[in-house]
Tab-separated table of C-alpha atoms in Angstrom:
chain	number	residue	atom	x	y	z
A	68	MET	CA	0.000	0.000	0.000
A	69	LEU	CA	0.985	3.598	-0.543
A	70	PRO	CA	1.487	5.795	2.548
A	71	ALA	CA	-1.832	7.572	1.958
A	72	GLU	CA	-3.648	4.230	1.675
A	73	VAL	CA	-1.949	2.983	4.857
A	74	ARG	CA	-3.161	6.045	6.779
A	75	LYS	CA	-6.725	5.560	5.553
A	76	THR	CA	-6.698	1.868	6.502
A	77	ASP	CA	-5.240	2.707	9.918
A	78	ASP	CA	-8.067	5.180	10.495
A	79	GLN	CA	-10.641	2.527	9.588
A	80	ALA	CA	-9.039	0.016	11.976
A	81	HIS	CA	-9.101	2.510	14.835
A	82	ALA	CA	-12.713	3.346	14.031
A	83	ALA	CA	-13.626	-0.370	14.051
A	84	ARG	CA	-11.996	-0.820	17.466
A	85	THR	CA	-13.813	2.269	18.783
A	86	MET	CA	-17.087	0.905	17.413
A	87	TRP	CA	-16.534	-2.341	19.320
A	88	ASN	CA	-15.841	-0.442	22.554
A	89	LEU	CA	-18.934	1.708	22.083
A	90	LEU	CA	-21.027	-1.414	21.519
A	91	HIS	CA	-19.640	-2.990	24.674
A	92	ALA	CA	-20.348	0.150	26.697
A	93	TRP	CA	-23.881	0.297	25.237
A	94	TRP	CA	-24.405	-3.382	26.125
A	95	ARG	CA	-23.406	-2.795	29.747
A	96	MET	CA	-25.677	0.221	30.116
A	97	MET	CA	-28.817	-1.090	28.432
A	98	PRO	CA	-31.371	-3.239	30.252
A	99	LYS	CA	-31.556	-6.888	29.259
A	100	GLU	CA	-34.777	-6.556	27.304
A	101	LYS	CA	-33.189	-3.969	24.942
A	102	ARG	CA	-29.981	-5.899	24.209
A	103	THR	CA	-31.174	-6.906	20.762
A	104	LEU	CA	-29.676	-6.708	17.307
A	105	GLY	CA	-32.225	-4.105	16.200
A	106	HIS	CA	-31.519	-1.757	19.107
A	107	ALA	CA	-27.769	-2.172	18.612
A	108	ASP	CA	-28.047	-1.399	14.897
A	109	ALA	CA	-29.914	1.819	15.668
A	110	ALA	CA	-27.263	2.714	18.258
A	111	ILE	CA	-24.324	2.369	15.856
A	112	ARG	CA	-26.163	4.346	13.180
A	113	GLN	CA	-26.630	7.168	15.661
A	114	ALA	CA	-22.998	6.923	16.740
A	115	ARG	CA	-21.803	7.253	13.130
A	116	GLU	CA	-23.841	10.469	12.850
A	117	ASP	CA	-22.704	11.956	16.168
A	118	ILE	CA	-19.009	10.985	16.104
A	119	GLY	CA	-17.294	12.313	13.019
A	120	PHE	CA	-14.250	10.056	12.778
A	121	LEU	CA	-16.432	6.924	12.783
A	122	ALA	CA	-17.643	7.901	9.299
A	123	VAL	CA	-14.315	6.733	7.811
A	124	LEU	CA	-15.452	3.174	8.503
A	125	PRO	CA	-17.699	1.872	5.706
A	126	ALA	CA	-21.253	1.002	6.712
A	127	GLN	CA	-20.750	-2.666	5.785
A	128	ALA	CA	-17.632	-2.866	7.961
A	129	ALA	CA	-19.562	-1.335	10.875
A	130	GLN	CA	-22.265	-3.969	10.428
A	131	ALA	CA	-19.545	-6.635	10.475
A	132	VAL	CA	-18.325	-5.304	13.850
A	133	LEU	CA	-21.883	-5.532	15.154
A	134	LYS	CA	-22.319	-9.138	13.985
A	135	THR	CA	-18.922	-10.131	15.374
A	136	TYR	CA	-19.786	-8.635	18.756
A	137	PHE	CA	-23.086	-10.518	19.017
A	138	GLN	CA	-21.371	-13.707	17.837
A	139	ALA	CA	-18.823	-13.248	20.639
A	140	TRP	CA	-21.642	-13.255	23.190
A	141	LYS	CA	-23.183	-16.325	21.553
A	142	ASN	CA	-19.845	-18.143	21.807
A	143	CYS	CA	-19.693	-17.153	25.447
A	144	TRP	CA	-23.197	-18.461	26.191
A	145	ASP	CA	-22.407	-21.731	24.415
A	146	GLY	CA	-19.274	-22.202	26.529
A	147	ARG	CA	-16.771	-21.829	23.682
A	148	ALA	CA	-15.133	-18.588	24.852
A	149	GLY	CA	-15.034	-16.014	27.615
A	150	ALA	CA	-17.105	-12.856	27.868
A	151	PRO	CA	-16.241	-10.026	25.423
A	152	ASP	CA	-14.354	-7.059	26.829
A	153	PHE	CA	-13.090	-3.656	25.768
A	154	LYS	CA	-10.305	-3.611	23.152
A	155	GLY	CA	-7.190	-1.678	24.085
A	156	ARG	CA	-5.255	0.378	21.570
A	157	LEU	CA	-1.905	-1.351	22.138
A	158	ARG	CA	-2.911	-4.945	22.825
A	159	THR	CA	-5.464	-5.299	20.005
A	160	VAL	CA	-4.590	-6.423	16.485
A	161	MET	CA	-5.628	-3.776	13.969
A	162	SER	CA	-8.076	-5.213	11.447
A	163	VAL	CA	-10.832	-4.164	9.056
A	164	ASP	CA	-13.484	-6.424	7.567
A	165	VAL	CA	-14.780	-6.259	3.999
A	166	PRO	CA	-17.947	-8.379	4.288
A	167	GLN	CA	-19.039	-8.266	0.640
A	168	GLY	CA	-16.908	-9.861	-2.033
A	169	ARG	CA	-18.437	-7.853	-4.888
A	170	ASP	CA	-16.873	-4.664	-3.471
A	171	LEU	CA	-13.340	-6.001	-3.970
A	172	ASN	CA	-13.223	-6.073	-7.816
A	173	ILE	CA	-10.146	-8.300	-7.853
A	174	THR	CA	-7.990	-8.344	-10.964
A	175	ARG	CA	-4.704	-10.074	-11.645
A	176	VAL	CA	-2.141	-7.715	-13.129
A	177	HIS	CA	0.943	-9.916	-12.896
A	178	ARG	CA	1.975	-13.455	-12.123
A	179	ARG	CA	2.835	-12.396	-8.572
A	180	TRP	CA	0.582	-9.400	-7.989
A	181	GLY	CA	-3.090	-8.545	-7.970
A	182	MET	CA	-5.247	-5.495	-7.342
A	183	ALA	CA	-8.287	-5.160	-5.075
A	184	SER	CA	-10.620	-2.288	-4.256
A	185	ILE	CA	-10.763	-1.474	-0.537
A	186	PRO	CA	-13.875	0.577	0.372
A	187	LYS	CA	-13.006	4.215	1.145
A	188	VAL	CA	-9.312	3.472	0.531
A	189	GLY	CA	-8.963	2.770	-3.186
A	190	ARG	CA	-7.177	0.255	-5.359
A	191	ALA	CA	-4.468	-1.597	-3.430
A	192	ARG	CA	-1.886	-4.055	-4.674
A	193	PHE	CA	-1.441	-7.415	-2.936
A	194	ARG	CA	0.840	-10.404	-3.372
A	195	TRP	CA	-0.858	-13.210	-5.336
A	196	THR	CA	0.127	-16.298	-3.341
A	197	LYS	CA	-2.805	-18.595	-4.147
A	198	ASP	CA	-5.292	-19.006	-6.973
A	199	LEU	CA	-8.521	-17.082	-6.434
A	200	PRO	CA	-11.892	-17.639	-8.143
A	201	VAL	CA	-12.009	-14.489	-10.255
A	202	GLY	CA	-13.142	-13.874	-13.810
A	203	LYS	CA	-14.146	-17.000	-15.709
A	204	HIS	CA	-13.124	-19.204	-12.763
A	205	ALA	CA	-15.782	-17.669	-10.514
A	206	GLY	CA	-19.298	-19.032	-10.158
A	207	ALA	CA	-22.164	-19.569	-7.775
A	208	ASP	CA	-20.343	-22.461	-6.083
A	209	ASN	CA	-16.863	-20.962	-6.256
A	210	ARG	CA	-16.591	-17.301	-5.356
A	211	ILE	CA	-15.028	-14.770	-3.005
A	212	THR	CA	-17.450	-13.771	-0.249
A	213	GLY	CA	-15.329	-11.162	1.508
A	214	ALA	CA	-11.936	-10.312	2.928
A	215	ARG	CA	-10.222	-9.184	6.086
A	216	LEU	CA	-7.342	-6.731	6.402
A	217	VAL	CA	-4.928	-7.408	9.268
A	218	LYS	CA	-1.885	-5.359	10.267
A	219	ASP	CA	1.311	-6.533	11.931
A	220	ALA	CA	4.840	-5.157	12.185
A	221	LEU	CA	5.450	-5.972	8.503
A	222	GLY	CA	2.461	-3.949	7.295
A	223	TRP	CA	-1.081	-4.635	6.126
A	224	HIS	CA	-2.102	-8.082	4.835
A	225	ILE	CA	-5.315	-9.216	3.195
A	226	ALA	CA	-7.000	-12.593	3.659
A	227	PHE	CA	-9.836	-13.533	1.309
A	228	ARG	CA	-12.849	-15.630	2.292
A	229	VAL	CA	-13.608	-18.111	-0.467
A	230	GLN	CA	-16.737	-20.229	-0.772
A	231	SER	CA	-16.238	-23.352	-2.854
A	232	LEU	CA	-18.132	-26.569	-3.386
A	233	GLN	CA	-16.013	-29.617	-2.618
A	234	GLY	CA	-16.950	-33.240	-2.768
A	235	LYS	CA	-16.824	-35.407	0.299
A	236	PRO	CA	-13.453	-37.196	0.377
A	237	GLY	CA	-13.351	-40.953	0.516
A	238	PRO	CA	-11.942	-42.814	3.523
A	239	HIS	CA	-8.212	-42.361	3.887
A	240	GLN	CA	-6.457	-45.708	3.524
A	241	GLY	CA	-3.233	-44.529	5.143
A	242	PRO	CA	-1.710	-46.042	8.314
A	243	GLU	CA	-2.298	-44.989	11.916
A	244	ALA	CA	0.143	-42.706	13.711
A	245	GLY	CA	0.558	-41.487	17.260
A	246	ILE	CA	1.868	-37.927	17.560
A	247	ASP	CA	3.932	-36.593	20.449
A	248	VAL	CA	4.794	-32.898	20.706
A	249	GLY	CA	7.889	-31.798	22.558
A	250	VAL	CA	10.495	-29.109	23.044
A	251	THR	CA	13.691	-30.787	21.821
A	252	VAL	CA	11.870	-32.643	19.036
A	253	PRO	CA	8.812	-30.577	18.017
A	254	ILE	CA	6.864	-33.493	16.459
A	255	ALA	CA	7.645	-37.211	16.821
A	256	LEU	CA	5.546	-40.013	15.335
A	257	SER	CA	5.040	-43.565	16.509
A	258	ASP	CA	6.669	-45.016	13.379
A	259	GLY	CA	9.974	-43.292	14.116
A	260	GLU	CA	9.452	-40.247	11.890
A	261	THR	CA	10.417	-36.852	13.317
A	262	TYR	CA	9.792	-33.303	12.137
A	263	GLU	CA	12.223	-30.672	13.347
A	264	HIS	CA	12.967	-27.074	12.507
A	265	GLY	CA	15.896	-24.748	12.979
A	266	GLU	CA	15.958	-21.263	14.417
A	267	TRP	CA	13.254	-18.995	13.093
A	268	LEU	CA	15.843	-16.279	12.432
A	269	THR	CA	18.949	-16.916	10.369
A	270	GLY	CA	22.406	-16.004	11.608
A	271	LYS	CA	22.361	-12.814	9.574
A	272	ASP	CA	18.958	-11.872	11.020
A	273	LYS	CA	20.164	-12.546	14.567
A	274	THR	CA	23.205	-10.344	14.072
A	275	LYS	CA	21.033	-7.578	12.664
A	276	LEU	CA	18.569	-7.908	15.547
A	277	LEU	CA	21.376	-7.681	18.128
A	278	ASN	CA	22.806	-4.578	16.460
A	279	LEU	CA	19.391	-2.937	16.354
A	280	GLU	CA	18.724	-3.683	20.027
A	281	GLN	CA	22.114	-2.231	20.994
A	282	ARG	CA	21.437	0.834	18.838
A	283	ALA	CA	18.050	1.314	20.484
A	284	ALA	CA	19.614	1.025	23.943
A	285	ARG	CA	22.238	3.674	23.101
A	286	ARG	CA	19.682	6.076	21.690
A	287	LYS	CA	17.426	5.556	24.674
A	288	GLN	CA	20.261	6.522	27.042
A	289	HIS	CA	20.529	9.972	25.438
A	290	ARG	CA	16.822	10.688	25.900
A	291	LYS	CA	16.103	12.884	28.897
A	292	PRO	CA	13.280	11.999	31.339
A	293	GLY	CA	9.962	13.191	29.959
A	294	GLU	CA	11.392	13.887	26.505
A	295	PRO	CA	9.403	12.352	23.609
A	296	THR	CA	10.910	9.463	21.678
A	297	SER	CA	12.955	10.610	18.702
A	298	ARG	CA	12.093	9.704	15.152
A	299	ARG	CA	15.308	7.707	14.825
A	300	LEU	CA	14.477	5.614	17.903
A	301	HIS	CA	10.975	4.976	16.565
A	302	HIS	CA	12.499	3.798	13.287
A	303	THR	CA	14.836	1.432	15.166
A	304	TYR	CA	11.913	0.026	17.148
A	305	ASP	CA	10.032	-0.564	13.879
A	306	GLN	CA	12.978	-2.491	12.440
A	307	ILE	CA	13.188	-4.666	15.568
A	308	ALA	CA	9.455	-5.358	15.434
A	309	GLY	CA	9.757	-6.280	11.762
A	310	LEU	CA	12.426	-8.914	12.425
A	311	ARG	CA	10.447	-10.404	15.287
A	312	ALA	CA	7.310	-10.471	13.152
A	313	LYS	CA	9.249	-12.327	10.447
A	314	ALA	CA	10.205	-15.023	12.970
A	315	LYS	CA	6.655	-15.140	14.264
A	316	ARG	CA	5.287	-15.819	10.764
A	317	ARG	CA	7.801	-18.561	10.002
A	318	ALA	CA	6.602	-20.682	12.934
A	319	PRO	CA	2.978	-21.213	11.747
A	320	ASP	CA	4.221	-21.611	8.172
A	321	TRP	CA	6.363	-24.586	9.259
A	322	GLN	CA	3.453	-25.990	11.274
A	323	HIS	CA	1.091	-25.713	8.306
A	324	GLN	CA	3.486	-27.498	5.982
A	325	THR	CA	4.267	-30.241	8.491
A	326	THR	CA	0.674	-30.953	9.511
A	327	THR	CA	-0.374	-31.022	5.844
A	328	VAL	CA	2.197	-33.743	5.157
A	329	ILE	CA	0.913	-35.724	8.156
A	330	ALA	CA	-2.720	-35.366	7.050
A	331	ARG	CA	-1.884	-36.584	3.550
A	332	THR	CA	0.197	-39.531	4.738
A	333	TYR	CA	-1.798	-40.984	7.642
A	334	GLY	CA	-5.444	-41.948	7.726
A	335	THR	CA	-5.715	-41.844	11.526
A	336	ALA	CA	-3.792	-39.381	13.682
A	337	VAL	CA	-3.802	-39.604	17.479
A	338	VAL	CA	-2.656	-36.779	19.745
A	339	GLU	CA	-2.635	-36.113	23.477
A	340	ALA	CA	-5.409	-34.091	25.107
A	341	LEU	CA	-3.032	-31.557	26.651
A	342	SER	CA	-4.021	-28.895	29.153
A	343	ILE	CA	-1.445	-26.382	27.967
A	344	THR	CA	-2.746	-23.567	30.157
A	345	ASN	CA	-1.965	-25.591	33.273
A	346	MET	CA	1.376	-26.758	31.878
A	347	VAL	CA	2.731	-23.211	31.461
A	348	LYS	CA	1.708	-21.923	34.889
A	349	SER	CA	4.417	-20.141	36.827
A	350	ALA	CA	6.204	-21.952	39.656
A	351	ARG	CA	6.900	-18.730	41.538
A	352	GLY	CA	4.509	-19.503	44.377
A	353	THR	CA	3.776	-17.026	47.165
A	354	ILE	CA	5.785	-15.240	49.838
A	355	GLU	CA	4.688	-17.759	52.454
A	356	GLU	CA	5.308	-20.747	50.177
A	357	PRO	CA	7.872	-19.800	47.517
A	358	GLY	CA	8.239	-22.073	44.530
A	359	LYS	CA	11.197	-24.244	43.567
A	360	ASN	CA	13.254	-24.194	40.362
A	361	VAL	CA	11.417	-21.051	39.248
A	362	ALA	CA	13.988	-20.071	36.610
A	363	GLN	CA	14.052	-23.550	35.064
A	364	LYS	CA	10.237	-23.716	34.969
A	365	SER	CA	10.112	-20.257	33.430
A	366	GLY	CA	12.462	-21.364	30.653
A	367	LEU	CA	10.378	-24.477	30.032
A	368	ASN	CA	7.212	-22.376	29.856
A	369	ARG	CA	8.804	-20.113	27.237
A	370	SER	CA	9.880	-23.138	25.198
A	371	ILE	CA	6.376	-24.639	25.298
A	372	SER	CA	4.786	-21.340	24.314
A	373	GLY	CA	7.331	-20.880	21.537
A	374	GLU	CA	6.519	-24.267	20.015
A	375	ALA	CA	2.761	-23.465	20.096
A	376	TRP	CA	1.619	-26.981	20.974
A	377	GLY	CA	-2.040	-26.011	20.857
A	378	ARG	CA	-1.754	-24.918	17.238
A	379	THR	CA	0.175	-28.069	16.345
A	380	VAL	CA	-2.668	-30.186	17.738
A	381	THR	CA	-5.579	-28.207	16.262
A	382	MET	CA	-4.231	-27.871	12.717
A	383	PRO	CA	-4.421	-31.608	11.880
A	384	ALA	CA	-8.054	-31.679	13.019
A	385	TYR	CA	-9.483	-30.025	9.897
A	386	LYS	CA	-6.696	-31.143	7.569
A	387	THR	CA	-7.255	-34.834	8.258
A	388	ALA	CA	-10.993	-34.327	7.652
A	389	GLN	CA	-10.264	-32.680	4.283
A	390	HIS	CA	-8.255	-35.744	3.226
A	391	GLY	CA	-10.752	-38.306	4.548
A	392	GLY	CA	-8.822	-39.089	7.723
A	393	THR	CA	-9.685	-38.749	11.402
A	394	LEU	CA	-8.001	-37.129	14.387
A	395	TYR	CA	-8.448	-38.581	17.877
A	396	LYS	CA	-7.326	-37.431	21.297
A	397	VAL	CA	-6.268	-39.665	24.174
A	398	PRO	CA	-5.538	-38.922	27.865
A	399	ALA	CA	-2.087	-37.444	28.376
A	400	PRO	CA	-1.025	-38.745	31.848
A	401	ASN	CA	1.950	-41.153	31.891
A	402	THR	CA	2.400	-41.292	28.117
A	403	SER	CA	6.010	-40.120	28.521
A	404	ARG	CA	6.775	-42.376	31.523
A	405	ARG	CA	5.262	-45.650	30.327
A	406	CYS	CA	7.452	-48.159	28.516
A	407	SER	CA	5.961	-48.923	25.116
A	408	ALA	CA	7.699	-52.330	25.033
A	409	CYS	CA	6.558	-53.911	28.314
A	410	GLY	CA	3.773	-51.531	29.386
A	411	PHE	CA	5.160	-50.795	32.863
A	412	THR	CA	5.313	-47.290	34.318
A	413	THR	CA	8.334	-47.008	36.604
A	414	PRO	CA	9.777	-43.810	38.146
A	415	GLY	CA	12.935	-42.462	36.553
A	416	SER	CA	12.608	-44.295	33.249
A	417	ARG	CA	12.735	-41.086	31.252
A	418	GLN	CA	16.265	-39.961	32.003
A	419	SER	CA	16.223	-36.848	29.794
A	420	GLN	CA	14.277	-35.119	27.039
A	421	ALA	CA	15.700	-37.586	24.487
A	422	VAL	CA	16.527	-40.848	26.300
A	423	PHE	CA	14.133	-43.405	27.766
A	424	VAL	CA	15.464	-46.456	29.651
A	425	CYS	CA	12.936	-48.860	31.146
A	426	LYS	CA	13.657	-49.596	34.812
A	427	ASN	CA	11.731	-52.872	34.741
A	428	PRO	CA	14.323	-55.651	35.414
A	429	ASP	CA	12.558	-57.986	33.002
A	430	CYS	CA	12.583	-55.459	30.163
A	431	GLY	CA	15.412	-52.914	30.094
A	432	TRP	CA	14.311	-51.453	26.749
A	433	SER	CA	15.943	-48.171	25.790
A	434	GLY	CA	15.251	-45.749	22.969
A	435	ASN	CA	14.184	-42.278	22.019
A	436	ALA	CA	11.838	-40.810	24.620
A	437	ASP	CA	9.689	-38.939	22.091
A	438	HIS	CA	9.119	-42.014	19.931
A	439	ASN	CA	8.276	-43.989	23.062
A	440	ALA	CA	5.639	-41.409	24.035
A	441	ALA	CA	4.186	-41.414	20.505
A	442	ARG	CA	3.851	-45.213	20.581
A	443	ASN	CA	2.072	-44.964	23.936
A	444	VAL	CA	-0.334	-42.425	22.446
A	445	LEU	CA	-1.168	-44.809	19.613
A	446	HIS	CA	-1.492	-47.714	22.086
A	447	LEU	CA	-4.120	-45.826	24.108
A	448	TYR	CA	-6.154	-45.267	20.947
A	449	ARG	CA	-5.989	-48.926	19.964
A	450	MET	CA	-7.074	-49.916	23.472
A	451	GLY	CA	-10.221	-47.806	23.119
A	452	HIS	CA	-9.238	-44.814	25.257
A	453	ALA	CA	-9.966	-42.149	22.635
A	454	LEU	CA	-11.750	-39.119	24.044
A	455	ILE	CA	-15.015	-38.087	22.371
A	456	PRO	CA	-15.877	-34.555	23.550
A	457	ALA	CA	-19.569	-34.162	24.280
A	458	ALA	CA	-21.411	-31.084	23.027
A	459	GLY	CA	-21.596	-28.247	25.511
A	460	ARG	CA	-18.913	-29.580	27.865
A	461	ALA	CA	-16.329	-26.923	27.141
A	462	VAL	CA	-14.897	-25.399	30.299
A	463	VAL	CA	-14.364	-21.644	30.239
A	464	ARG	CA	-11.895	-20.362	32.833
A	465	ARG	CA	-12.110	-16.694	31.868
A	466	ALA	CA	-14.744	-14.143	32.808
A	467	LYS	CA	-18.021	-15.651	33.919
A	468	CYS	CA	-20.674	-15.479	31.232
A	469	VAL	CA	-24.372	-15.795	32.075
A	470	LYS	CA	-26.956	-15.773	29.311
A	471	PRO	CA	-29.887	-13.445	30.043
A	472	ALA	CA	-33.309	-14.976	29.659
A	473	THR	CA	-34.535	-12.256	27.264
A	474	ALA	CA	-31.434	-11.896	25.086
A	475	ARG	CA	-31.823	-12.663	21.407
């Protein structure tokens, strides 16, 4: 995007966030019998007339904010999420929704580039990374229904919503595989296959990041207390954020590629039902009862969060279904401490992150600890211990959400 287009899109994103906050404030003030979609629609129409800067947001985008807000409450009442809250300026991802695909007018101008019309912004160029149903390839069963603009440290990105008619895939005839996620080995399978990755930043990127951080520290030292941040320091901060955003994007890209290979290869995938939120809790404790090995636990928590185990487990769910396979979950306790050869669980068998030695005198099997855990995961599935989540049993540990009797 050109600088003028970036400023216009930024204004729309700020207006969309303000619209959400106004809706949430209106919801908290109104009585339960008036918390309806019709009353909310009238409220945002009045707000767009009274508050001038909200007019930069297209009417369709404002309606999308309204629908998203009511859907957030519906997810809360169904137990799938916590209660909606106000969106802060710094902690909220800037985004704008284009709910109608006909407003985009997408054309392909080059093998790598395309053009799209953004309402109240103009024609913007985007990188053509995947085939889109435009022109003669578009139809009633294969069309673009909308798009969403999202901003990160690298700039604005556009994601298109595509509606396509796909046939139901036949049953996947591939083998079964147990999947174990870890820190040293990100993904290990029960058949001995492993999927690993290197550092998200190359050596050149790391050197550049270190130099930028040192430059920012030097420039910050020369700033007097209360003095605004200089333009040079802001530029250095932007460069640092850009490098970190590059590393952040490489992680899900590797996960997408890896889970796609797994979904294509195996007909049945089995993973552990991990409670990651409890696994990354701090060991700091309290003043009366201080925790032990706090620094080591903190490092482990960072490693678990960096590997994004939750995303690694959820991605194969829809990918296996697209290829005719199935994903199952099994209980996680003792999968890393049980010997897959003899079936005994003895203390101290897992000697490290990579080595497992069975302490059973009649067994003594030794091997890779991650492969051992993956085989145990597959064994639990074959023994009939797969978990089938019942509808409405999701546990929400965030803000309490109570559905009003008169809400619609």
